[in-house]
Short mmCIF file of C-alpha atoms in Angstrom, two decimals:
data_model
loop_
_atom_site.label_atom_id
_atom_site.label_comp_id
_atom_site.label_asym_id
_atom_site.label_seq_id
_atom_site.Cartn_x
_atom_site.Cartn_y
_atom_site.Cartn_z
CA MET A 54 11.55 5.30 -57.01
CA ALA A 55 8.18 2.86 -57.27
CA VAL A 56 5.23 3.14 -58.91
CA VAL A 57 2.13 2.31 -56.56
CA ALA A 58 -1.57 2.91 -58.34
CA ASP A 59 0.21 5.01 -61.12
CA GLN A 60 1.31 6.89 -58.23
CA VAL A 61 5.25 7.75 -58.25
CA VAL A 62 6.41 7.91 -54.22
CA ASP A 63 9.75 8.82 -53.54
CA VAL A 64 10.19 5.96 -51.10
CA GLU A 65 13.50 7.56 -49.69
CA SER A 66 12.38 10.08 -48.86
CA ASP A 67 9.87 8.73 -46.81
CA SER A 68 11.34 6.82 -44.89
CA ARG A 69 14.04 10.17 -43.79
CA GLY A 70 10.68 12.03 -42.49
CA GLY A 71 9.79 9.09 -40.76
CA ARG A 72 12.91 8.77 -39.07
CA ARG A 73 12.99 12.46 -38.53
CA SER A 74 9.68 12.01 -36.39
CA VAL A 75 10.70 8.73 -34.62
CA GLY A 76 13.94 11.20 -33.78
CA LEU A 77 11.72 14.22 -32.87
CA VAL A 78 8.97 11.53 -30.53
CA TRP A 79 12.26 10.76 -28.89
CA ALA A 80 13.77 13.79 -28.12
CA LEU A 81 10.89 15.12 -26.40
CA ALA A 82 10.21 12.09 -24.30
CA ALA A 83 14.12 12.71 -23.23
CA VAL A 84 13.23 16.56 -22.53
CA ALA A 85 9.86 15.02 -20.92
CA ALA A 86 11.93 12.44 -18.54
CA VAL A 87 13.82 15.35 -17.88
CA VAL A 88 11.52 17.80 -16.65
CA LEU A 89 9.70 15.52 -14.71
CA THR A 90 12.20 14.41 -13.01
CA LEU A 91 13.24 17.81 -11.90
CA LEU A 92 10.08 18.52 -10.86
CA GLY A 93 9.96 15.29 -9.00
CA VAL A 94 13.38 16.34 -6.99
CA LYS A 95 12.30 19.91 -6.27
CA GLY A 96 8.77 18.35 -4.98
CA ALA A 97 10.71 16.11 -2.60
CA ASP A 98 13.03 19.65 -1.41
CA LEU A 99 9.56 22.04 -0.75
CA TYR A 100 8.74 18.84 1.02
CA GLN A 101 11.25 17.92 2.70
CA SER A 102 12.03 21.72 3.72
CA ARG A 103 8.30 22.09 5.15
CA GLN A 104 9.05 19.15 7.51
CA ASP A 105 12.20 20.48 8.65
CA SER A 106 10.12 24.20 9.46
CA ALA A 107 7.41 22.29 11.07
CA ARG A 108 10.07 20.71 13.29
CA ASP A 109 12.25 23.25 13.90
CA ALA A 110 9.03 25.28 14.78
CA GLU A 111 7.77 22.81 17.65
CA VAL A 112 11.50 22.41 19.07
CA LEU A 113 11.59 26.29 19.44
CA ASP A 114 8.31 26.12 21.16
CA VAL A 115 9.33 23.97 23.33
CA THR A 116 12.47 25.19 24.41
CA LYS A 117 10.98 28.14 24.92
CA ASP A 118 8.02 27.01 27.27
CA VAL A 119 10.60 24.70 29.25
CA VAL A 120 13.38 27.42 29.84
CA ALA A 121 10.23 30.12 30.89
CA GLY A 122 9.37 27.33 32.69
CA LEU A 123 12.69 27.08 34.57
CA VAL A 124 12.90 30.70 35.46
CA SER A 125 9.07 31.29 36.60
CA LEU A 126 8.67 30.12 39.80
CA ASP A 127 5.98 30.60 42.76
CA TYR A 128 7.07 29.06 46.34
CA LYS A 129 3.23 28.91 46.36
CA ARG A 130 2.70 27.09 43.79
CA SER A 131 6.68 25.03 43.76
CA LYS A 132 5.21 21.69 44.24
CA ALA A 133 2.63 21.80 40.34
CA ASP A 134 6.17 24.23 38.85
CA LEU A 135 8.82 21.08 39.41
CA ASP A 136 6.53 18.56 38.40
CA ARG A 137 6.02 20.54 35.22
CA ILE A 138 9.85 20.92 34.72
CA SER A 139 9.84 17.86 35.38
CA SER A 140 7.31 16.26 33.13
CA VAL A 141 9.36 17.74 29.88
CA ALA A 142 13.16 16.46 31.26
CA THR A 143 15.06 13.35 30.24
CA GLY A 144 17.68 11.64 30.96
CA ALA A 145 20.91 13.22 32.27
CA PHE A 146 18.26 16.71 33.03
CA GLN A 147 15.93 14.39 34.37
CA GLN A 148 18.10 12.67 37.19
CA GLN A 149 19.74 15.52 37.63
CA PHE A 150 16.46 18.09 38.48
CA GLY A 151 14.75 14.99 40.39
CA GLN A 152 17.47 14.55 42.80
CA LEU A 153 17.70 18.34 43.58
CA SER A 154 13.90 19.19 43.59
CA ALA A 155 13.20 18.59 46.56
CA SER A 156 15.90 20.86 48.35
CA PHE A 157 15.06 23.49 45.31
CA ALA A 158 11.58 23.83 46.70
CA GLN A 159 12.32 23.63 50.39
CA VAL A 160 14.88 27.41 48.82
CA LEU A 161 11.95 28.39 47.50
CA ALA A 162 8.92 28.03 50.19
CA SER A 163 12.56 29.66 53.10
CA GLY A 164 13.20 32.59 50.62
CA GLU A 165 10.04 32.89 50.07
CA VAL A 166 10.82 33.20 46.43
CA ARG A 167 8.60 34.42 43.08
CA SER A 168 10.42 34.26 39.71
CA THR A 169 8.50 35.28 36.15
CA GLY A 170 10.93 35.12 33.26
CA ALA A 171 10.38 34.36 29.87
CA VAL A 172 12.40 33.97 26.75
CA LYS A 173 14.01 36.92 25.11
CA GLU A 174 14.89 35.60 21.74
CA ALA A 175 15.82 31.62 20.91
CA GLY A 176 17.75 30.24 18.05
CA ILE A 177 18.37 26.49 16.65
CA VAL A 178 22.07 25.83 16.68
CA ARG A 179 21.62 22.57 15.22
CA ALA A 180 18.54 20.09 14.73
CA ASP A 181 17.80 16.55 12.89
CA ASP A 182 14.65 14.33 13.46
CA ASP A 183 15.72 12.43 16.93
CA SER A 184 17.36 15.95 18.79
CA ALA A 185 18.33 19.30 18.64
CA GLN A 186 20.25 21.71 20.01
CA VAL A 187 18.49 25.27 20.92
CA LEU A 188 20.89 28.87 22.50
CA ALA A 189 18.62 31.17 24.34
CA ALA A 190 18.31 34.49 25.89
CA VAL A 191 16.35 34.99 29.33
CA SER A 192 14.96 37.86 31.69
CA SER A 193 13.25 37.51 34.68
CA VAL A 194 12.41 38.94 37.90
CA VAL A 195 12.81 37.61 41.10
CA LYS A 196 11.87 38.80 44.37
CA ASN A 197 12.35 36.95 47.60
CA THR A 198 12.96 37.52 51.26
CA GLU A 199 15.85 39.82 50.23
CA ALA A 200 14.70 41.65 47.41
CA PRO A 201 10.91 41.62 47.81
CA ASP A 202 10.67 44.64 45.48
CA GLY A 203 12.63 42.18 43.19
CA GLN A 204 16.40 41.88 41.01
CA GLN A 205 16.14 41.28 36.98
CA ARG A 206 18.44 38.46 36.42
CA VAL A 207 19.11 37.84 32.24
CA TYR A 208 20.37 34.66 31.56
CA ARG A 209 21.64 32.35 28.39
CA MET A 210 21.11 28.80 28.05
CA LEU A 211 22.03 25.79 26.05
CA VAL A 212 18.83 23.48 25.82
CA ASP A 213 19.67 20.35 24.56
CA LEU A 214 16.46 18.66 23.59
CA GLU A 215 15.53 14.38 22.27
CA LYS A 216 12.72 13.45 20.60
CA HIS A 217 10.78 10.86 22.36
CA GLY A 218 7.67 9.34 20.59
CA ASP A 219 5.96 12.56 18.78
CA ASP A 220 7.26 14.50 22.03
CA TRP A 221 10.47 16.85 22.53
CA LYS A 222 12.21 16.64 25.95
CA VAL A 223 14.86 17.94 27.62
CA GLY A 224 18.05 16.36 28.36
CA ASN A 225 19.78 18.63 28.81
CA VAL A 226 20.57 22.55 29.94
CA GLU A 227 23.33 24.46 30.75
CA PHE A 228 23.71 28.10 31.60
CA VAL A 229 26.09 30.00 28.70
CA SER A 230 27.66 33.14 29.22
#
């Protein structure tokens, strides 16, 4: 105990109360740091999840457009149809398609082929920011000189895509059973 200006002050109890206050401040600061860290991690996870969802939607849109284009051909506009497919091709698919497109145009013309198709379902097998693989279920109606009323056709295609700048390009298309 100490006497200060006619007051009795318990020095021991004041120092214990001060230590408790400092300890409480440190505990609250630690809790706040943990909460802020968790919020930051969750925010980063949410941001990445949104980025992945946007990428996946773009991959599916490109795949549906390309695959529908592969089965929607008309001998009267075969050059435009083949150019459209070639514009989204890359790598091995572009090379194969380039080699076959002239003879393919002749087959379309000689058989007066008109095919209209659509993607019924498509699902991502795998995807990252640089590449993706998509499985697509496709149906089409093919009309030609041998089947003027049309024949229903059903395909499953495994499509490999690669990111080139801001665009997704098709690197391979495989028909699967």
